[in-house]
Short mmCIF file of C-alpha atoms in Angstrom, two decimals:
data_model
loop_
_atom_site.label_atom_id
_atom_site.label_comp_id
_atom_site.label_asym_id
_atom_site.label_seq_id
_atom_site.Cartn_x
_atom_site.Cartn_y
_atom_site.Cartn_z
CA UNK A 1 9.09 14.09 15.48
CA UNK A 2 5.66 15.67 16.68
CA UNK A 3 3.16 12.80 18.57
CA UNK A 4 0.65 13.07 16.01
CA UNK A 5 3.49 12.01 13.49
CA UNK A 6 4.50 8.72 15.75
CA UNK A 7 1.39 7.81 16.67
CA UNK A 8 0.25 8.28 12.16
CA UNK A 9 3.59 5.51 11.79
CA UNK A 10 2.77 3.74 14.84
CA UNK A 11 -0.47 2.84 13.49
CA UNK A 12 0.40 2.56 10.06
CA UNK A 13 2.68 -0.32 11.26
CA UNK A 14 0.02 -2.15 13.06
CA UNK A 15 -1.97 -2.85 10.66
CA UNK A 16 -2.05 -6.34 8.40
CA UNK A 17 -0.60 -6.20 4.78
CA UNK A 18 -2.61 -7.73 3.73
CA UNK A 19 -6.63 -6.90 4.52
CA UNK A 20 -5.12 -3.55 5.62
CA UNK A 21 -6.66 -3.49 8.95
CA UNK A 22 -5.73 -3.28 12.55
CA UNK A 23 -3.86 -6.73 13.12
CA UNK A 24 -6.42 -8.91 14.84
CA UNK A 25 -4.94 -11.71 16.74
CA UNK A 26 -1.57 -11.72 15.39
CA UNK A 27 0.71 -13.86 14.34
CA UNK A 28 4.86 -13.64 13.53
CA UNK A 29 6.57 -15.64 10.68
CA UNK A 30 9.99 -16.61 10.60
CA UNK A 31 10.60 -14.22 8.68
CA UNK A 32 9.56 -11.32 11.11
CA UNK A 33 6.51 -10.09 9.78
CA UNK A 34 3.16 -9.92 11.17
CA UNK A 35 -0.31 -10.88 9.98
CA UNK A 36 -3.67 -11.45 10.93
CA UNK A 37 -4.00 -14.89 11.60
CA UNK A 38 -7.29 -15.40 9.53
CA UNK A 39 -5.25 -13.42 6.85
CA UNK A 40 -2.56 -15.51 6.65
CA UNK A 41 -4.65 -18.65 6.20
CA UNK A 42 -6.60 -17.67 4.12
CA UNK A 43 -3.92 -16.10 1.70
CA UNK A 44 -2.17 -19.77 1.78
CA UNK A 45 -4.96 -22.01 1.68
CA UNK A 46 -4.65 -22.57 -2.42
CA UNK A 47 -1.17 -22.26 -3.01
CA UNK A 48 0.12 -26.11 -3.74
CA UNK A 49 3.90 -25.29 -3.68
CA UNK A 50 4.29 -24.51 0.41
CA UNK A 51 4.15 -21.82 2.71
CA UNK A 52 5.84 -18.38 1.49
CA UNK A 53 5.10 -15.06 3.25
CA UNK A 54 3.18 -12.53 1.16
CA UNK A 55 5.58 -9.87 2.16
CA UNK A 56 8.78 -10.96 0.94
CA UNK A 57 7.92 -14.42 -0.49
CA UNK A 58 10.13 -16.67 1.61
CA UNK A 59 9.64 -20.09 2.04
CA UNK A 60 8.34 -19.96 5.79
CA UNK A 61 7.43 -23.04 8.11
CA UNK A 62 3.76 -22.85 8.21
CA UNK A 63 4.06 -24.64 12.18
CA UNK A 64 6.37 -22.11 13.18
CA UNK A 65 4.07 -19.36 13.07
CA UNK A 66 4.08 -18.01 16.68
CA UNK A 67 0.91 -15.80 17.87
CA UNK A 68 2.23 -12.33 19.17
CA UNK A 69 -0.51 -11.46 21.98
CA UNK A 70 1.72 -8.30 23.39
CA UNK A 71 1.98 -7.22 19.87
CA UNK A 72 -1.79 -7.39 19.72
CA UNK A 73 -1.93 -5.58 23.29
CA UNK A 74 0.02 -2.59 21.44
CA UNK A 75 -2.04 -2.16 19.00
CA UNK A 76 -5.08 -1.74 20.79
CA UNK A 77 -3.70 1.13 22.91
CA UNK A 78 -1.88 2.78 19.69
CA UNK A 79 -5.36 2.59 18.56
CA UNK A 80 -6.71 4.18 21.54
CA UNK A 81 -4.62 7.06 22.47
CA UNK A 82 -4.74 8.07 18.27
CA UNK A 83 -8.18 8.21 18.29
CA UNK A 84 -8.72 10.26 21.21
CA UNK A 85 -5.84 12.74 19.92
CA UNK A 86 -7.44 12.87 16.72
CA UNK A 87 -10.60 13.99 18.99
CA UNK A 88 -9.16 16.87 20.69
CA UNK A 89 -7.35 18.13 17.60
CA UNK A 90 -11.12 18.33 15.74
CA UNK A 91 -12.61 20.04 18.77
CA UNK A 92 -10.07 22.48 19.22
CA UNK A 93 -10.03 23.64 15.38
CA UNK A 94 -11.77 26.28 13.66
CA UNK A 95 -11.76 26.46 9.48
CA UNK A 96 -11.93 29.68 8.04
CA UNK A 97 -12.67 31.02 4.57
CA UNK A 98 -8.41 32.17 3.53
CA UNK A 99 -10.30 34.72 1.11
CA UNK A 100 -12.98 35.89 3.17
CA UNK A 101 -11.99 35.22 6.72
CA UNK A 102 -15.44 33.81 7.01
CA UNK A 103 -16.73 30.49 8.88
CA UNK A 104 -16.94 28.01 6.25
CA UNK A 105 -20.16 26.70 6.27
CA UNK A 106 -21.64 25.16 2.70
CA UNK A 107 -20.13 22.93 -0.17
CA UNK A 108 -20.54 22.66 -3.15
CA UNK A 109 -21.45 19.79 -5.11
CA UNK A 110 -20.59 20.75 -8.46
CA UNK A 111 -17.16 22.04 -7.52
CA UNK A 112 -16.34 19.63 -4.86
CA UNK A 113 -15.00 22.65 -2.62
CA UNK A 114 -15.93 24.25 0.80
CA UNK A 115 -17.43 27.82 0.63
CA UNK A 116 -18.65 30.18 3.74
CA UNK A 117 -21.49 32.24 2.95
CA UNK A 118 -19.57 35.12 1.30
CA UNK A 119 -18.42 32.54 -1.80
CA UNK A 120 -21.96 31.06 -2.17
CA UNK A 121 -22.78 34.21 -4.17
CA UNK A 122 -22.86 34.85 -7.62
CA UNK A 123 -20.96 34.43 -9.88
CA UNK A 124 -18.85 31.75 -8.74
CA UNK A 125 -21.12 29.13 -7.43
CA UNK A 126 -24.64 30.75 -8.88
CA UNK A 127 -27.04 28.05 -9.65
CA UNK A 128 -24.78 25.45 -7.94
CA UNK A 129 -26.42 22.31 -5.45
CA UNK A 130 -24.72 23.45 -2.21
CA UNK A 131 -25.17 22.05 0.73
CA UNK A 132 -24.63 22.65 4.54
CA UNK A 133 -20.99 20.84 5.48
CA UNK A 134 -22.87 18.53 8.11
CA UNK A 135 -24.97 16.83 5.50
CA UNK A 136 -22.48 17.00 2.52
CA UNK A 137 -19.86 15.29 5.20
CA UNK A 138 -22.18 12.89 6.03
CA UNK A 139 -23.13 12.11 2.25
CA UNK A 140 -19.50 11.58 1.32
CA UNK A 141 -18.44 9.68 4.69
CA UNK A 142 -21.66 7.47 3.22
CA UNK A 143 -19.66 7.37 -0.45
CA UNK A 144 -16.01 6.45 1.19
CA UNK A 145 -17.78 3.30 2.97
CA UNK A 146 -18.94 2.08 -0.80
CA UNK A 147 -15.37 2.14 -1.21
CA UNK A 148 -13.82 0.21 1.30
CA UNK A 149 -15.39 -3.59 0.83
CA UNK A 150 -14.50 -2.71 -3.07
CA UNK A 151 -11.00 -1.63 -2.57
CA UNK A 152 -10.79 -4.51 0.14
CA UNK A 153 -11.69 -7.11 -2.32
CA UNK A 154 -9.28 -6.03 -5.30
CA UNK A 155 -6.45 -6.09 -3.19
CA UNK A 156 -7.01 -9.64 -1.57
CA UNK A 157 -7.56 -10.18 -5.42
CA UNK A 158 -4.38 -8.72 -6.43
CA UNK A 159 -2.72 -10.87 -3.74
CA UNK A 160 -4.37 -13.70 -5.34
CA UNK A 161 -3.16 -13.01 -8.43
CA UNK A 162 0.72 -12.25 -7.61
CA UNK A 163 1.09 -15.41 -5.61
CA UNK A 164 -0.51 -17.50 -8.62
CA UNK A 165 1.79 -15.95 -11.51
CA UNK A 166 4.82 -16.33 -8.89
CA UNK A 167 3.61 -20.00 -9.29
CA UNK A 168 4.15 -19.67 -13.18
CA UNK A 169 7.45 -19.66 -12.94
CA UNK A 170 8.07 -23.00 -11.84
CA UNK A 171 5.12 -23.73 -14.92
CA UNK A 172 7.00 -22.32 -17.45
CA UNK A 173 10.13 -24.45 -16.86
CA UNK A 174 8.14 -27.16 -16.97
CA UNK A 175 6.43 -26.69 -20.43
CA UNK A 176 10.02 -25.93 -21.75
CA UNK A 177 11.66 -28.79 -20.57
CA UNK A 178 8.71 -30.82 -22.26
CA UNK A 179 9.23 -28.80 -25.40
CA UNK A 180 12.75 -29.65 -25.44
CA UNK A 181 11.91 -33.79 -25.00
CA UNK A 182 9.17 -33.01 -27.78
CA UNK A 183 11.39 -31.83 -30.07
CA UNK A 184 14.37 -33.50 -29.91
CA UNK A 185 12.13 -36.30 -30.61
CA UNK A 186 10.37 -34.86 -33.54
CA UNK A 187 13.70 -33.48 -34.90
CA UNK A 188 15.54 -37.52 -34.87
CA UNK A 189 12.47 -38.46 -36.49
CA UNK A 190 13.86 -35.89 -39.93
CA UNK A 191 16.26 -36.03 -42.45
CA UNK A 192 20.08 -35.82 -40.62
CA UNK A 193 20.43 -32.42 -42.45
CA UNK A 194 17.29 -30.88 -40.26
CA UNK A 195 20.03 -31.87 -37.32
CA UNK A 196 21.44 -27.92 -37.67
CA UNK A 197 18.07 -26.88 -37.32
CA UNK A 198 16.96 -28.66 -34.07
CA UNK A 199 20.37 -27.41 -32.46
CA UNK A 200 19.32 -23.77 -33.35
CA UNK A 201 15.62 -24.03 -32.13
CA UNK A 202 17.03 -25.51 -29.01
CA UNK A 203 19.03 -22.19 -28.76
CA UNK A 204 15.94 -19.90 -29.40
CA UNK A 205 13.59 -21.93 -27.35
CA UNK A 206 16.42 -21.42 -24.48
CA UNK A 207 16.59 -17.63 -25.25
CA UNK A 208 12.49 -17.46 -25.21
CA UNK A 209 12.67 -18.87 -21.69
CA UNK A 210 14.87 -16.17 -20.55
CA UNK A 211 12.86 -13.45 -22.27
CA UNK A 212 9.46 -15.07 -21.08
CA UNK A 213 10.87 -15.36 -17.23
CA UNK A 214 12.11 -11.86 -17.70
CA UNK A 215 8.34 -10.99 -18.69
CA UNK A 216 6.85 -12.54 -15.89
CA UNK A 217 8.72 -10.57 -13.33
CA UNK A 218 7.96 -7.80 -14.78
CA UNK A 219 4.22 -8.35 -14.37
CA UNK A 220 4.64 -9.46 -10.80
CA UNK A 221 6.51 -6.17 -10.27
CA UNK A 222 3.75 -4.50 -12.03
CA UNK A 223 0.95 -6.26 -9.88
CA UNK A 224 2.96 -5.60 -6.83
CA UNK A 225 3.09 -1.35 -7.94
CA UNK A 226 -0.88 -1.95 -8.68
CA UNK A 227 -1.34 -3.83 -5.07
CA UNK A 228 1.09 -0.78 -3.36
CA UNK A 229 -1.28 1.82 -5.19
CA UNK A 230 -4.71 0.07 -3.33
CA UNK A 231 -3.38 -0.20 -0.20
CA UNK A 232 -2.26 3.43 -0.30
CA UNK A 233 -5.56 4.22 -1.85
CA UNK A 234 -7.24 2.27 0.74
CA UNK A 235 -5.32 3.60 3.61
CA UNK A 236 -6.03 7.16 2.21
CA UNK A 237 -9.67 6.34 2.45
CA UNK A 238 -9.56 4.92 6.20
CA UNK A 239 -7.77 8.16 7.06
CA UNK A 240 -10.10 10.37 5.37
CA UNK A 241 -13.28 8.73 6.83
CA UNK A 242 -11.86 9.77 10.63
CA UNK A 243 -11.44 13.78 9.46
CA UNK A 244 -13.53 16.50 10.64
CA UNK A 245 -16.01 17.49 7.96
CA UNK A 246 -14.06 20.57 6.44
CA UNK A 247 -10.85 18.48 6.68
CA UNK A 248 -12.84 15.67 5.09
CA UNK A 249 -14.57 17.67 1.93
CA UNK A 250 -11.32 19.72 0.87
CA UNK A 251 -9.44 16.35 0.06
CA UNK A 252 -12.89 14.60 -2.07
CA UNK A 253 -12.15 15.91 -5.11
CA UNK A 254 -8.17 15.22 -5.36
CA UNK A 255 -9.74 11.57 -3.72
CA UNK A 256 -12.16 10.75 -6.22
CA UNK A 257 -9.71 11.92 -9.11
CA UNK A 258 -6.87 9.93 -8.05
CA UNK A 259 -9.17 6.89 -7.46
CA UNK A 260 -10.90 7.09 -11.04
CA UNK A 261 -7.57 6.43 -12.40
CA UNK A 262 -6.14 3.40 -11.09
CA UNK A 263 -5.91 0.00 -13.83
CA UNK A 264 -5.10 -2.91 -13.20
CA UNK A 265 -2.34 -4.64 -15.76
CA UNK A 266 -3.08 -8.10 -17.57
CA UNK A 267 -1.93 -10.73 -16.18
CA UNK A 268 0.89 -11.98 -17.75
CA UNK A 269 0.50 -15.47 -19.75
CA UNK A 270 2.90 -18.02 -21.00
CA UNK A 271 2.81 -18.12 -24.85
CA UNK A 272 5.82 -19.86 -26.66
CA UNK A 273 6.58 -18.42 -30.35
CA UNK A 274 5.48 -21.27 -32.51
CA UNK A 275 8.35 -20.21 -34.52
CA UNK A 276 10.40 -22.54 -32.26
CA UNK A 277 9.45 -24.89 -33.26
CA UNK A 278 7.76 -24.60 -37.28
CA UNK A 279 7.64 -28.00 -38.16
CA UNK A 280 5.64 -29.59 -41.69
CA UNK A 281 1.82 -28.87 -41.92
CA UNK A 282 1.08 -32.45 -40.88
CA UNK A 283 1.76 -31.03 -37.19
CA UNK A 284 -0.36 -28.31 -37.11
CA UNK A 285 -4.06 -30.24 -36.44
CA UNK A 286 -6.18 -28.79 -33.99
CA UNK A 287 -5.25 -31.19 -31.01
CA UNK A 288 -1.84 -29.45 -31.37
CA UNK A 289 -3.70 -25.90 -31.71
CA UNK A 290 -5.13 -26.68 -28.81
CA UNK A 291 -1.96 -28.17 -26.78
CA UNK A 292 0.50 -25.30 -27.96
CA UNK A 293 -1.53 -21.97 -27.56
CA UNK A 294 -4.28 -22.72 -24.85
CA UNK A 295 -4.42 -19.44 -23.45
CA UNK A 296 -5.56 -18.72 -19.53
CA UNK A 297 -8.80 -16.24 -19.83
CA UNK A 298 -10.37 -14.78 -16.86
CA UNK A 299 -13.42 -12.54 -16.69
CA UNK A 300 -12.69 -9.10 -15.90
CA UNK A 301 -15.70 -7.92 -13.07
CA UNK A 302 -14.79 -4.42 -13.33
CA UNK A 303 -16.30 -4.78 -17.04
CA UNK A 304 -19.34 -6.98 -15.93
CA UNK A 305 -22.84 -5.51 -16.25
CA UNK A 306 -24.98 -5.31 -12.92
CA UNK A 307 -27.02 -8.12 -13.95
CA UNK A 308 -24.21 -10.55 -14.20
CA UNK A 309 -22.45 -12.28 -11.15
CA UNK A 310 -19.17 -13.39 -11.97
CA UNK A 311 -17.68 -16.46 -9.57
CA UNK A 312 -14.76 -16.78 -7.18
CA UNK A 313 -12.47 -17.99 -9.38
CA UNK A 314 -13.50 -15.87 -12.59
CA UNK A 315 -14.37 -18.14 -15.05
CA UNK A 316 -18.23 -18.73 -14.93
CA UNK A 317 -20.69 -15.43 -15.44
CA UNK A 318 -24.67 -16.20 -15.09
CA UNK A 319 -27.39 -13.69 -15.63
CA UNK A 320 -29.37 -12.48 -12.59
CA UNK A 321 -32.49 -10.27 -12.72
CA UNK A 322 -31.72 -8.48 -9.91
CA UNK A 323 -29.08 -5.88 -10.48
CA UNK A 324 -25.91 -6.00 -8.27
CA UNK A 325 -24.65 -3.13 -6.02
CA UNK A 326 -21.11 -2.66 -7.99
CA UNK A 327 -18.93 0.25 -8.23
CA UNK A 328 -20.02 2.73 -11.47
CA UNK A 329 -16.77 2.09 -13.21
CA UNK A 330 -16.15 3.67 -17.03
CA UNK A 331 -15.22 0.03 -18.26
CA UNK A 332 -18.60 -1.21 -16.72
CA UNK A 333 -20.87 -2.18 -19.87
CA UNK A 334 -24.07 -0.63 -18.84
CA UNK A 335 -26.73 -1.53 -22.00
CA UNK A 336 -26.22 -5.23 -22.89
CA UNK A 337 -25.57 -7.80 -20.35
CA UNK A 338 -21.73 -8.42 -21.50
CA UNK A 339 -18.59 -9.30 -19.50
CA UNK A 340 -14.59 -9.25 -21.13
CA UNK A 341 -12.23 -11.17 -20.53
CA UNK A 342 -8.45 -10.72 -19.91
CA UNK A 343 -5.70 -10.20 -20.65
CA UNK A 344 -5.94 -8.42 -23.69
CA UNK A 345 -4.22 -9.96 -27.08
CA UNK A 346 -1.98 -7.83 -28.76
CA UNK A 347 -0.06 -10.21 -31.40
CA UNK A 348 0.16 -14.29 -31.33
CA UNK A 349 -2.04 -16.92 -31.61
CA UNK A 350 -4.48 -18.28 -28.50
CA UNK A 351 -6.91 -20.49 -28.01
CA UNK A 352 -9.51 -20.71 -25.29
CA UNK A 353 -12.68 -23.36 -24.67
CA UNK A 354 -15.96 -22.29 -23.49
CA UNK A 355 -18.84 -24.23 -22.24
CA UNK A 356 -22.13 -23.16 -23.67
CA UNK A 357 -25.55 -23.34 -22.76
CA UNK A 358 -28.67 -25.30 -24.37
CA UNK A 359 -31.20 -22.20 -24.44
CA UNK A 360 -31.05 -19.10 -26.70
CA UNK A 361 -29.54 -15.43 -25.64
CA UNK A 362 -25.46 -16.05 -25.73
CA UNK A 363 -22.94 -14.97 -27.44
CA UNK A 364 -19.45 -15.83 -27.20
CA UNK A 365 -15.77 -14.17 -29.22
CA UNK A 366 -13.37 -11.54 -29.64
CA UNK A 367 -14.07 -8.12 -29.77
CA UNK A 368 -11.86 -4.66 -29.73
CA UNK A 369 -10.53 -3.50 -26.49
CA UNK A 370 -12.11 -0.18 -27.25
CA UNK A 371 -15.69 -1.56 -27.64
CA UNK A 372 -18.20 1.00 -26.73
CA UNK A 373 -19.79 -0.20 -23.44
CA UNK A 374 -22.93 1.03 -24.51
CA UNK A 375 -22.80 -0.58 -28.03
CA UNK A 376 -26.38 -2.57 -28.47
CA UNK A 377 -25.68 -4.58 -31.28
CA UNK A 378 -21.99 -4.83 -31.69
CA UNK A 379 -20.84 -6.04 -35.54
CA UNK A 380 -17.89 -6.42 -37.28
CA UNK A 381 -17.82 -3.14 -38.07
CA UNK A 382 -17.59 -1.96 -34.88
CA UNK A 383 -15.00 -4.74 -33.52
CA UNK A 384 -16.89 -7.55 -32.39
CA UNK A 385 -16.41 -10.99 -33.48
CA UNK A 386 -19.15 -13.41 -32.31
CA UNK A 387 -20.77 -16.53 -32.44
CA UNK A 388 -24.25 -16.14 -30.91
CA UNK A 389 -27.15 -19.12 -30.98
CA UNK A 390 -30.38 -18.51 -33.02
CA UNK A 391 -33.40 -20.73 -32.35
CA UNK A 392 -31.96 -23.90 -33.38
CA UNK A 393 -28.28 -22.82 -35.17
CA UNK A 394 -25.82 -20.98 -35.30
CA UNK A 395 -25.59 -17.28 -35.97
CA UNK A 396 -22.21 -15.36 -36.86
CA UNK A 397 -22.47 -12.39 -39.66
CA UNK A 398 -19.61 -11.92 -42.08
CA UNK A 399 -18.21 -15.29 -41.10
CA UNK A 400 -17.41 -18.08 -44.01
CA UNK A 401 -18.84 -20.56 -44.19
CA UNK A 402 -22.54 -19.15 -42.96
CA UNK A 403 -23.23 -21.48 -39.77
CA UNK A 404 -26.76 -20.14 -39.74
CA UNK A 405 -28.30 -23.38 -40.87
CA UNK A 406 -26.50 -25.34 -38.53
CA UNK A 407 -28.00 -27.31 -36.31
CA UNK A 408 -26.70 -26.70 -32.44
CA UNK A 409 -24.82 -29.90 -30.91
CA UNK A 410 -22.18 -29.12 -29.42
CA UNK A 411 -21.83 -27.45 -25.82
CA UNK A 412 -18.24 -27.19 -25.72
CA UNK A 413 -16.97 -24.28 -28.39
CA UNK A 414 -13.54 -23.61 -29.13
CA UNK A 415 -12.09 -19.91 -30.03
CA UNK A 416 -8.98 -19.87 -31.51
CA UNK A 417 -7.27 -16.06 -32.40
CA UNK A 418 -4.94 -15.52 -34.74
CA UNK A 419 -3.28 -11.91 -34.46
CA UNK A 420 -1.15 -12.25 -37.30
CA UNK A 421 -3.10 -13.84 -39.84
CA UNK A 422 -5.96 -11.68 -38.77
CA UNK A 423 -8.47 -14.73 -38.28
CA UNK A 424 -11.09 -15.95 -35.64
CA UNK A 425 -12.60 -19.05 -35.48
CA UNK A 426 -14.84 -20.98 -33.89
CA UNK A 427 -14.77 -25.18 -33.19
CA UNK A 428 -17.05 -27.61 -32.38
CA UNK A 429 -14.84 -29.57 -29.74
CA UNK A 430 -16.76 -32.83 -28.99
CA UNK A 431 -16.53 -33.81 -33.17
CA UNK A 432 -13.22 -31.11 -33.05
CA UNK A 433 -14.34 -29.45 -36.70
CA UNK A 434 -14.87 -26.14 -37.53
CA UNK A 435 -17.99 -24.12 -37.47
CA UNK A 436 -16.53 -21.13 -38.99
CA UNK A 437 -14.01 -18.03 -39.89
CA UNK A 438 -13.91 -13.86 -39.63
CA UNK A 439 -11.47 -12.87 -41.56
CA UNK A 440 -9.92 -9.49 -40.53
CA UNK A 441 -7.28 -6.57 -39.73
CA UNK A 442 -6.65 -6.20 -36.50
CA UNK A 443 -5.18 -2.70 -35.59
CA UNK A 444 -5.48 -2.70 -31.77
CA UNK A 445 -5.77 -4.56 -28.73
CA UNK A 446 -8.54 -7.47 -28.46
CA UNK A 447 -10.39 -8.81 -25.33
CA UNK A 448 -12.28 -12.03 -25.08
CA UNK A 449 -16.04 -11.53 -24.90
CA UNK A 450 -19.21 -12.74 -23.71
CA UNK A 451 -22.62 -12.13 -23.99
CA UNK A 452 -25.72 -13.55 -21.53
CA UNK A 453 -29.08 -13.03 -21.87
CA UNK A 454 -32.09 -13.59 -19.21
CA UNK A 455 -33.21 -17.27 -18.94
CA UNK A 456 -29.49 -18.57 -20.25
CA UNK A 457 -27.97 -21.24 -18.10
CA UNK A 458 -23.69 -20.30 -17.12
CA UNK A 459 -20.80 -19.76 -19.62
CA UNK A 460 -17.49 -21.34 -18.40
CA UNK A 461 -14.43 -20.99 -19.06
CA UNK A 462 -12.45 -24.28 -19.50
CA UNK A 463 -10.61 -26.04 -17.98
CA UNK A 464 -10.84 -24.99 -14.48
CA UNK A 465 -14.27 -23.75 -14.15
CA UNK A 466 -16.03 -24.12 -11.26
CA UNK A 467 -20.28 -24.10 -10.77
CA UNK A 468 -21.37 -20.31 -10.47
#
């Protein structure tokens, strides 16, 4: 194996999984990996069920965590003697044109390729914004930093993310063995011929568990491909930004098409079928709406408009005037001041609470998944189901009953989405009655939504909203 190639893996192995830098101040688990120690605690600070290393999730003693100061020794000359090879091997290179055997000199910006002086003529490149390779290098070095913090922060949020739905699983059992003691309850409390019936739902609810848990690894698997892909992403971009120019501009435009690609999955969330369990109407109140399919929303930032700032824990959005310095993503909605929410709802029944504010310019619902970003005034005929405050009351066209002459008490709304039944509506949770209905067909994917205007005060998410 050539040294370039060693020191490449010798490097690639010194750096933390998890911010993907050099290791700084290292520590070992038991398990024989090796982390930043900032990293580490940081990564574990809000998990509640013990210490488990992000690598291979095993249940690690958080005391036995031994600092590795020859390991950090290593890496500091690995770093060293790569860099300086790196050095000599741009010095000592020359890049020539393979069609014209010409210095390559200019790129251009419209084609994203290098050109010596020979290509820069018509036809090709006529009319084209080129640019001498020392100042388009320098412009796209500039572009791969706006990168990094971005790709930086999606991974630690990834991380975030895969460690709280591994949690889930231990959630999940939970709420099943309380549906069980629910309903053999319920079912004692029927006719002894409904005791067939409670032995079968037993069976399903059993089978629902396996097929839910089966779900949920999938999406950790999933968010664990998605993680792989930003690291790799991320490591291509540290390993571009340390190229020579020419080496640098002939990889942007495979760069910039691979990174334009990347989504993230939904997270997974636990719905049981209510099928399980389809007891008489007398059950089916909105306490028990609210119990049985409380759904787990988070806002989705990569949606968010520049003048919203989304919190830590992505359930509270607040309108700023100044406009943030955020990646110009296609999902990004770039007219009205709106934010989605995720995951998206494909089929079942949710329900989700949202705290409100007392001054005019929100809206809060369900809208289409394929909502045009740059829709002004979504309606129903485009795919957007809202409940918005007028003035004093209430505003929601093509609902029943109008709310419009309603007067605004509550703070607290309720959303609750019926896929099947093809129904939204909307609750007033402190007197728990309804404000009103859309009734409609629902043909594709739908995504919470919110709308915040200048002046508003926060929308939260219940239940475990923090203060923006």
């Amino acid at each position: 194996m050539e040294v370039s190639a060693v020191l490449t893996r010798l490097q690639e192995e010194a750096k933390c999984p998890i911010c993907l830098d050099n290791l700084k101040d290292p520590i070992t688990t038991d398990c024989g990996h090796n982390f930043c120690r900032s990293c580490i605690q940081q990564s574990q600070a809000d998990l509640q069920e013990g210490f488990r290393c992000p690598v291979c999730r095993q249940q690690c003693d958080e005391g036995h965590c031994k600092i590795n100061t020859q390991l950090g020794r290593m890496i500091e000359t690995a770093k060293l003697l790569h860099l300086n090879r790196r050095k000599r091997k741009r010095q000592s290179k020359k890049s020539l044109c393979e069609k014209h055997q010409e210095v390559l000199s200019l790129f251009c910006e419209e084609d994203l390729e290098l050109l010596c002086s020979l290509c820069a003529g018509p036809p090709d490149h006529q009319g084209h914004n080129l640019r001498p390779i020392k100042e388009a290098a320098s412009y796209h070095r500039g572009m791969l930093e706006n990168y990094i913090e971005p790709l930086k922060r999606q991974v630690a949020d990834v991380q975030q993310l895969i460690s709280l739905q591994g949690s889930k699983c231990l959630e999940l059992r939970e709420q099943v063995e309380h549906q069980k003691q629910r309903l053999s309850f319920e079912l004692e409390q029927l006719n002894q011929f409904l005791e067939q019936g409670k032995q079968a739902a037993l069976a399903r609810l059993v089978e629902e568990e396996k097929d839910t848990e089966q779900k949920l690894s999938e999406n950790i698997t999933a968010f664990s491909n998605y993680a792989a892909t930003l690291k790799g992403l991320l490591s291509r971009v540290t390993e571009h930004n340390v190229l020579s120019e020419v080496e640098l501009l002939s990889q942007m435009k495979h760069f910039y098409q691979k990174s334009d690609t990347e989504v993230s999955p939904p997270v997974f969330s636990i719905h049981l079928r209510r099928e399980a369990y389809n007891f008489p109407p007398q059950y089916s109140a909105l306490q028990k709406i609210i119990r049985e399919f409380k759904a787990d929303i988070f806002l989705d930032s990569a949606t968010a408009h520049r003048n919203l700032i989304i919190s830590g824990d992505k359930k509270c959005v607040r309108h700023t005037k100044r406009k943030q310095n955020v990646p110009d993503l296609p999902s990004r909605f770039t007219v009205n001041p709106v934010v989605l929410g995720f995951p998206a709802f494909y089929s079942g029944r949710y329900f989700w609470e949202v705290e409100v504010g007392d001054r005019s310019e929100w809206a809060i619902g369900v809208c289409k998944a394929s909502l045009s970003t740059k829709a002004r005034r979504p309606s129903v005929q485009q795919g957007c189901w809202k409940l918005q405050q007028l003035n004093d009351g209430y505003e929601a066209p093509g609902a029943v009953p109008d709310p419009l002459l309603l007067e605004v008490r509550a703070r607290c709304l309720g959303i609750f989405l019926d896929c099947e039944l093809g129904e939204i509506s909307f609750y007033n949770m402190p007197e728990k009655s309804l404000i009103c209905t859309f009734t409609d067909t629902f043909t594709e994917p739908l995504r919470p939504y919110f709308f915040i205007g200048p002046g508003s005060k926060p929308l939260r998410i219940y239940s475990m909203c923090i203060k923006c």
